[in-house]
PDB file of C-alpha atoms in Angstrom:
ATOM      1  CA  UNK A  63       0.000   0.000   0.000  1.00 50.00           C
ATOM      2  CA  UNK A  64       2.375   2.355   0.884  1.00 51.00           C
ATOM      3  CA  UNK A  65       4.481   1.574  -2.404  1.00 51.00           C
ATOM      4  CA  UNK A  66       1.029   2.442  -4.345  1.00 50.00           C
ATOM      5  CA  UNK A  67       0.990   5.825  -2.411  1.00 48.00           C
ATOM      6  CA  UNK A  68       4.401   6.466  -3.492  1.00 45.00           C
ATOM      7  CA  UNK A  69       3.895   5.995  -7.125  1.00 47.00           C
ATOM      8  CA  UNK A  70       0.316   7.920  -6.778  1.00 44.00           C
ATOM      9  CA  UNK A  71       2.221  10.518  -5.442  1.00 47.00           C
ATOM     10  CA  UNK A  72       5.072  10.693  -7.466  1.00 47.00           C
ATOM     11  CA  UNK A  73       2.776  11.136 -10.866  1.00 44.00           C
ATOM     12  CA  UNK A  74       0.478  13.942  -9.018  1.00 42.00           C
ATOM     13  CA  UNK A  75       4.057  15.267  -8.739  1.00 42.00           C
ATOM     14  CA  UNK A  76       5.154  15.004 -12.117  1.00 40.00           C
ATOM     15  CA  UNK A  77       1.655  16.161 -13.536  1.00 42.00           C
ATOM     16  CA  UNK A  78       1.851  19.353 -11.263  1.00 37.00           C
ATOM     17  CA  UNK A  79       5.262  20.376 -12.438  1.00 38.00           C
ATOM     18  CA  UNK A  80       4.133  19.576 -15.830  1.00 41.00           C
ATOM     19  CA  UNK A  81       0.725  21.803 -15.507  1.00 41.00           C
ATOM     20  CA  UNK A  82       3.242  24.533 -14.217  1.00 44.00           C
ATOM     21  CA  UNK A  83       6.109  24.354 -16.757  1.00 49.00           C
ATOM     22  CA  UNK A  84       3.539  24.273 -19.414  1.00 49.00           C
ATOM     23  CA  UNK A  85       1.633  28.017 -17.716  1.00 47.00           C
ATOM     24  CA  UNK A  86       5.334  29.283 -17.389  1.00 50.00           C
ATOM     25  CA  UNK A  87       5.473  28.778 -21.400  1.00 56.00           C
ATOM     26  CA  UNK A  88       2.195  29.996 -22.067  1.00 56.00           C
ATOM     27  CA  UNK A  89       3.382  33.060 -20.615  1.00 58.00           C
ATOM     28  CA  UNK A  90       6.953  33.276 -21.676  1.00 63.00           C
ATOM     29  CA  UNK A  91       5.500  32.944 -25.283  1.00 67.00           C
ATOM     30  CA  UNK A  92       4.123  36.533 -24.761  1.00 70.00           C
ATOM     31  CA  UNK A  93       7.494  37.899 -23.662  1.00 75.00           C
ATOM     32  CA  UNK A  94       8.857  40.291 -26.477  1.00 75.00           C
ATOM     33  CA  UNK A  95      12.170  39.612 -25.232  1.00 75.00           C
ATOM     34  CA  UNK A  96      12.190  35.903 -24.772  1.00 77.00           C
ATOM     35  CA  UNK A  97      14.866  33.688 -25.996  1.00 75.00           C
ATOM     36  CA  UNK A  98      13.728  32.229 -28.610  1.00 81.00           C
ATOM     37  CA  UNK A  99      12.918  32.662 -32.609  1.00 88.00           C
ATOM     38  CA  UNK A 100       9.211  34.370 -33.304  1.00 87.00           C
ATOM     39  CA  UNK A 101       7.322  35.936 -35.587  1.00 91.00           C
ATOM     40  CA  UNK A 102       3.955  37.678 -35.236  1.00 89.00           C
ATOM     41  CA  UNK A 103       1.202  39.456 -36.831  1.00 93.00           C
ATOM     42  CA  UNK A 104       0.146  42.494 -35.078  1.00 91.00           C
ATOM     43  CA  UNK A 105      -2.970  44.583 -36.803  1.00 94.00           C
ATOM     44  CA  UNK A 106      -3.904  48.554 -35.725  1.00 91.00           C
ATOM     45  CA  UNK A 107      -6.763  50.085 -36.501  1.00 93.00           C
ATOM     46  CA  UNK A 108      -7.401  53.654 -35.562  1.00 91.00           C
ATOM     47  CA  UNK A 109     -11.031  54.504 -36.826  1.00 90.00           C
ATOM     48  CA  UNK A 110     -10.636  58.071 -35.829  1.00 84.00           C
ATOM     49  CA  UNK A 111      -7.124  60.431 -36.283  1.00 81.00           C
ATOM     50  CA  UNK A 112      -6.434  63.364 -33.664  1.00 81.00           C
ATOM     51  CA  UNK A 113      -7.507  66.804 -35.203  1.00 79.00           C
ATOM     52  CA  UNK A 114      -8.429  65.328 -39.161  1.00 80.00           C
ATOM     53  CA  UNK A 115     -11.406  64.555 -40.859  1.00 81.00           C
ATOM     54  CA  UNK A 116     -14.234  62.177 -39.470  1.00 80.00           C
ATOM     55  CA  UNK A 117     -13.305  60.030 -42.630  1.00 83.00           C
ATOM     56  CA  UNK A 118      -9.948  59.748 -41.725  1.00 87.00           C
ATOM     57  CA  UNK A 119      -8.583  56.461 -40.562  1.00 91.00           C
ATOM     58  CA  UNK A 120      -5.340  54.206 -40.072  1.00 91.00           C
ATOM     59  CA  UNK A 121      -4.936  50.768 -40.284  1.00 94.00           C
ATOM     60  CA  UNK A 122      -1.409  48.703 -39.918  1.00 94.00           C
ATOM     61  CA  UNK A 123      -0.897  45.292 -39.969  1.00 96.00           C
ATOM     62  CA  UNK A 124       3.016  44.646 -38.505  1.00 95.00           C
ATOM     63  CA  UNK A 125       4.821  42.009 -39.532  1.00 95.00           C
ATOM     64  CA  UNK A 126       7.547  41.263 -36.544  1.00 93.00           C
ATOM     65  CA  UNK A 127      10.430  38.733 -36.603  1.00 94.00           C
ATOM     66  CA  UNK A 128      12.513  38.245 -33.421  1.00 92.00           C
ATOM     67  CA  UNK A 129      16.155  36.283 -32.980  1.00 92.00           C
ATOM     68  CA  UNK A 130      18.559  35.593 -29.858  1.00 91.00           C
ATOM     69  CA  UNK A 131      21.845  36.007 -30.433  1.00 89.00           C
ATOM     70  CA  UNK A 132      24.621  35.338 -27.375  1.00 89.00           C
ATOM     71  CA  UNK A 133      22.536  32.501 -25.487  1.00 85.00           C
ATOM     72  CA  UNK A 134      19.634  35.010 -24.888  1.00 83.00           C
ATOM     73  CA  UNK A 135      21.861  38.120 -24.103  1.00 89.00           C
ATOM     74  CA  UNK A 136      21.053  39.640 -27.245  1.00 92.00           C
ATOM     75  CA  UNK A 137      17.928  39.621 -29.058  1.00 92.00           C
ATOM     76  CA  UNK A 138      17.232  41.770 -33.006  1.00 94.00           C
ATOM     77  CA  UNK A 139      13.783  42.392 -33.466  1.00 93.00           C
ATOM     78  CA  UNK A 140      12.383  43.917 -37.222  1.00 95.00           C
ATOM     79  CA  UNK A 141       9.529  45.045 -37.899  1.00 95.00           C
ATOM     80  CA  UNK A 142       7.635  45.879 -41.053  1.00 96.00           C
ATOM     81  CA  UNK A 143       4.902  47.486 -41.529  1.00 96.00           C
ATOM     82  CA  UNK A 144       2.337  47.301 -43.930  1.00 96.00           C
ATOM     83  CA  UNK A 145      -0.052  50.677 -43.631  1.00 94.00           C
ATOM     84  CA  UNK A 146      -3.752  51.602 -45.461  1.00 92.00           C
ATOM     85  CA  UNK A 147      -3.483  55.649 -44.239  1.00 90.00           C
ATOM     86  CA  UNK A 148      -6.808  57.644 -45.726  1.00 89.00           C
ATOM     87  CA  UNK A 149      -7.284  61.108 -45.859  1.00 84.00           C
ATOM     88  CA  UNK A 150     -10.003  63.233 -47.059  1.00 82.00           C
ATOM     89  CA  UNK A 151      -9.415  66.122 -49.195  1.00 80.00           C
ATOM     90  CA  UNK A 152     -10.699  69.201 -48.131  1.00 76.00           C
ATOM     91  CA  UNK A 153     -11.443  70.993 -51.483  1.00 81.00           C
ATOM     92  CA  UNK A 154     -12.329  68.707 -53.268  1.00 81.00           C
ATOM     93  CA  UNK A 155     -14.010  66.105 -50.592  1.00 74.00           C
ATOM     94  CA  UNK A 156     -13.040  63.265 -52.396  1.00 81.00           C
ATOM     95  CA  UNK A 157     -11.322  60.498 -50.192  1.00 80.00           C
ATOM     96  CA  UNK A 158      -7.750  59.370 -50.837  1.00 85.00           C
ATOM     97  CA  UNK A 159      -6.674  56.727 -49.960  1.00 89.00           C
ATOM     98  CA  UNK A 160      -2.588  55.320 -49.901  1.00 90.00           C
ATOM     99  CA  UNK A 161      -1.870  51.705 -49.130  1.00 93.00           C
ATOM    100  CA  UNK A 162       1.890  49.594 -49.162  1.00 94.00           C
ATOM    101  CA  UNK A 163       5.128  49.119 -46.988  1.00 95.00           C
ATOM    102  CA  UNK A 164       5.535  51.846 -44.677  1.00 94.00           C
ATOM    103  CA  UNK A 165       9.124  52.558 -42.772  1.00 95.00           C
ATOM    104  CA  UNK A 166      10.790  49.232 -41.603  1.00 97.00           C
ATOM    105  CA  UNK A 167      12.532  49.647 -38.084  1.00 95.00           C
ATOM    106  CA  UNK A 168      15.195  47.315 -35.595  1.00 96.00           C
ATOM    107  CA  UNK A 169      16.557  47.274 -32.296  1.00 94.00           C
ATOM    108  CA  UNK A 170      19.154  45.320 -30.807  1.00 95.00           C
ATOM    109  CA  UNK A 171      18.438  44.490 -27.264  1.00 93.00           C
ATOM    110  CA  UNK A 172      20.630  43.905 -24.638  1.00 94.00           C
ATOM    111  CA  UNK A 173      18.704  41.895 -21.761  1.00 91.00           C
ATOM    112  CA  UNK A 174      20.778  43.016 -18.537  1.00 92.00           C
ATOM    113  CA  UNK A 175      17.606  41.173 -16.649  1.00 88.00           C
ATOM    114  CA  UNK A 176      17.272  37.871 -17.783  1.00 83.00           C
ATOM    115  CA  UNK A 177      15.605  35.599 -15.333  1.00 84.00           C
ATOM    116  CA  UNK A 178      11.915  33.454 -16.125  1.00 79.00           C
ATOM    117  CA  UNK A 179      10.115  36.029 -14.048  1.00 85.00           C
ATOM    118  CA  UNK A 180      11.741  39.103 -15.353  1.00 89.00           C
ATOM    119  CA  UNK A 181      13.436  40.288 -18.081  1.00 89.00           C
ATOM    120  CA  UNK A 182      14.189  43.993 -19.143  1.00 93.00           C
ATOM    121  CA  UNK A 183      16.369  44.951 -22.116  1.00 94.00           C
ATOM    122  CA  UNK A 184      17.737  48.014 -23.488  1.00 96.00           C
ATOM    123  CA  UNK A 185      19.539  48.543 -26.511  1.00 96.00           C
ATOM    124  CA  UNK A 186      19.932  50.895 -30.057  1.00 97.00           C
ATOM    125  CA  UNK A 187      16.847  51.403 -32.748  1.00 97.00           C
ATOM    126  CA  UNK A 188      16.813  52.294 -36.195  1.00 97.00           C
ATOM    127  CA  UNK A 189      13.821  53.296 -38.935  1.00 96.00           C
ATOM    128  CA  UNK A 190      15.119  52.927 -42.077  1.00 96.00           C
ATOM    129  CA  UNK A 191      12.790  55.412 -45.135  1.00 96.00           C
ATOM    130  CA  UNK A 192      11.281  52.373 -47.241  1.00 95.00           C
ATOM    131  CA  UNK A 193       7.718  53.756 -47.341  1.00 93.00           C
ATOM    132  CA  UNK A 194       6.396  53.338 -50.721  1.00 91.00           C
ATOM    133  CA  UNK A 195       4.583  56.357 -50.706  1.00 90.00           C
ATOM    134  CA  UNK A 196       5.254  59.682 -48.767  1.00 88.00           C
ATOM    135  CA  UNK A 197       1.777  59.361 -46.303  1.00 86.00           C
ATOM    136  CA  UNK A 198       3.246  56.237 -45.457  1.00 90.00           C
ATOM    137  CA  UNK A 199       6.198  57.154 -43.634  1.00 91.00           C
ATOM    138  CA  UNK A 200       9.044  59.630 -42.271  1.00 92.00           C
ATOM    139  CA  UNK A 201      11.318  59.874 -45.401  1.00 93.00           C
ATOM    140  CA  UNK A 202      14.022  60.015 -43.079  1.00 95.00           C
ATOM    141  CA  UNK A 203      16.401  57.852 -41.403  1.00 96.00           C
ATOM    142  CA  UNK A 204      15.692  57.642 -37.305  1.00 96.00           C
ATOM    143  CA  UNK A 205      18.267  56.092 -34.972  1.00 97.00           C
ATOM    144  CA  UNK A 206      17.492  55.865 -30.920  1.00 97.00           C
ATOM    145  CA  UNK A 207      16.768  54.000 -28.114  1.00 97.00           C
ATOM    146  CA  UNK A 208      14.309  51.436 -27.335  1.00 96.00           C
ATOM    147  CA  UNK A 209      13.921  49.639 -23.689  1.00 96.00           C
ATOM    148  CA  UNK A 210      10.887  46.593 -22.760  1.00 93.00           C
ATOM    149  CA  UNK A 211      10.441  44.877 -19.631  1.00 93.00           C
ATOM    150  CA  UNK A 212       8.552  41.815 -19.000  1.00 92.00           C
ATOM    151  CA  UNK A 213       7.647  40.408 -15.605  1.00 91.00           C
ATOM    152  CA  UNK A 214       5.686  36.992 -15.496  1.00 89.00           C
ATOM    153  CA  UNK A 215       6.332  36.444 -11.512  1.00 87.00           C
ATOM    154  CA  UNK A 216       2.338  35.159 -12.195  1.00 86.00           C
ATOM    155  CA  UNK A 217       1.291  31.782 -14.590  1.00 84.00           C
ATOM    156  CA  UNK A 218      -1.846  33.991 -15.024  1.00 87.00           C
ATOM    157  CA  UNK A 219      -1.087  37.583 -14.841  1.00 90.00           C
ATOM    158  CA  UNK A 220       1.959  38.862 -16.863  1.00 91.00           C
ATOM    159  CA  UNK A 221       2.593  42.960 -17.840  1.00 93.00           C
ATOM    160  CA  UNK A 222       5.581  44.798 -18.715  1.00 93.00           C
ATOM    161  CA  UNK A 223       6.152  47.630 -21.268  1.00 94.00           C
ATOM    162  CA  UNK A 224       8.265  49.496 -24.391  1.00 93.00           C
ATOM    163  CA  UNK A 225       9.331  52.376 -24.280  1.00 96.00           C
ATOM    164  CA  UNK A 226      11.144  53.699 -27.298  1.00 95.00           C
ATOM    165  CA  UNK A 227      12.483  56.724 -28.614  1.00 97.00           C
ATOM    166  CA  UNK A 228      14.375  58.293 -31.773  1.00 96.00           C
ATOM    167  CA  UNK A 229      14.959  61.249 -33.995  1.00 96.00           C
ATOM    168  CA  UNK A 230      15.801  62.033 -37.531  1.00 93.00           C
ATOM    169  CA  UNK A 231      18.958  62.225 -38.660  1.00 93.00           C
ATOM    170  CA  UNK A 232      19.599  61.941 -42.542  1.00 91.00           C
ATOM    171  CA  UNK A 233      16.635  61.455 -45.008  1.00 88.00           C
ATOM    172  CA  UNK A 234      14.884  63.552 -48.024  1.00 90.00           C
ATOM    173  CA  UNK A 235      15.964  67.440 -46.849  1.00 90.00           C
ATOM    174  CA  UNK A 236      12.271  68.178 -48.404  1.00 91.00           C
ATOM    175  CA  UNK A 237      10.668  66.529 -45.443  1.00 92.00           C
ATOM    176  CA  UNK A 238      10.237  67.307 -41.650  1.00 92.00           C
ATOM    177  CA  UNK A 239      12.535  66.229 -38.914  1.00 93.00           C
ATOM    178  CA  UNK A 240      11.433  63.987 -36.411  1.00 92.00           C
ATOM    179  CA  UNK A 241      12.012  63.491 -32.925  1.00 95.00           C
ATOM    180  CA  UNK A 242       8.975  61.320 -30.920  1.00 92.00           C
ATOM    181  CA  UNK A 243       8.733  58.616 -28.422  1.00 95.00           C
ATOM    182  CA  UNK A 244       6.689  56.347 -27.692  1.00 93.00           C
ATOM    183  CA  UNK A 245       5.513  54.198 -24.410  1.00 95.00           C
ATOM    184  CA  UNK A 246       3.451  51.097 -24.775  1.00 91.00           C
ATOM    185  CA  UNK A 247       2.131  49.383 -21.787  1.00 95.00           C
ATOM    186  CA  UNK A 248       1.049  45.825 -22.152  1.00 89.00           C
ATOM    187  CA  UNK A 249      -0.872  43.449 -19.935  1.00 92.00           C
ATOM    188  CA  UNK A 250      -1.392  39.813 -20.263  1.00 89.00           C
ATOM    189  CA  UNK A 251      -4.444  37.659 -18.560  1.00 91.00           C
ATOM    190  CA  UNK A 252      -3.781  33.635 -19.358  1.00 86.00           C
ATOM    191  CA  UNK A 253      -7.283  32.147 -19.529  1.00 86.00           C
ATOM    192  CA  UNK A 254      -5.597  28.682 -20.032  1.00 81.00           C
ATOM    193  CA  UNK A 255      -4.848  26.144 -23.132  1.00 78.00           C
ATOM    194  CA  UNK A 256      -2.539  28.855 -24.873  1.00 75.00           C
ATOM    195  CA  UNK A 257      -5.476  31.469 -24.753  1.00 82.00           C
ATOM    196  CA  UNK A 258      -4.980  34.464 -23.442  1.00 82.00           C
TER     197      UNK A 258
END
């Protein structure tokens, strides 16, 4: 009997750690920073633009591809974006519309905090002018500074943040500088199974 305890007890064991490794990847797999290969699809849609038109409207789909280098120390992440920007025209009321690859951007993170239930990075970013038409992007090159944080001290809650910023500094002379930053809070709720 008490052998049969044993071995009950031992796969309860075994099923537990599994049930817990298994949350811990559920939630690593939404760390921007983790050290491994991904790629996502992330879509924006902003139905209404600050101080335009009421028939004004933005919609990005990003196309992002992440890859440790240095056993996890390092990590390059691209993104593309792929923009639908329309605008109305004012004199003539007539809606135009301007759809294609907007301005591709890197960083190179440096994860100084690299543990399963935190990891913060910090490291150089670049936007690079390959908008294929001028509503779709800067027409200048951009260099900065972008730094994330993800803490998953929770299987079911996990939140963290990127903050980036970066200005202008070579480009079409025709165009505006730029100089912006940006912070992006983000908050994770695992509902179980992968879903979250």
């Amino acid at each position: 009997m008490k052998k049969i305890i044993l071995f009950v007890g031992g796969i309860l064991a075994v099923g537990l750690l599994h049930a817990q490794d298994k949350a811990t990847s559920y939630a690593q797999a939404n760390n921007p920073l983790a050290n491994s290969i991904a790629l996502n699809f992330q879509n924006n849609y902003v139905p209404k633009l600050t101080n335009a038109p009421d028939e004004a409207y933005l919609n990005t789909t990003w196309i992002r591809y992440a890859q440790p280098f240095a056993k996890g120390k390092l990590l390059l992440r691209v993104s593309v974006p792929f923009s639908t920007v329309s605008i109305p025209n004012l004199a003539t009321g007539i809606v135009n519309t301007e759809n294609g690859l907007g301005d591709m951007n890197a960083f190179l993170s440096y994860n100084f905090v690299s543990k399963p239930t935190a990891t913060m990075g910090v490291g150089p970013m670049v936007t690079a002018p390959t908008a294929a038409e001028n509503l779709l992007g800067s027409g200048k090159w951009q260099g900065g500074l972008a730094f994330v944080a993800f803490i998953a001290k929770s299987p079911v809650f996990q939140f963290g943040g990127l903050a980036t910023w970066q200005a202008s500094f070579a480009g079409d002379k025709n165009r505006p500088s730029t100089n912006f930053g940006a912070i992006q809070p983000f908050y994770f709720w695992q509902l179980g199974k992968g879903t979250y």
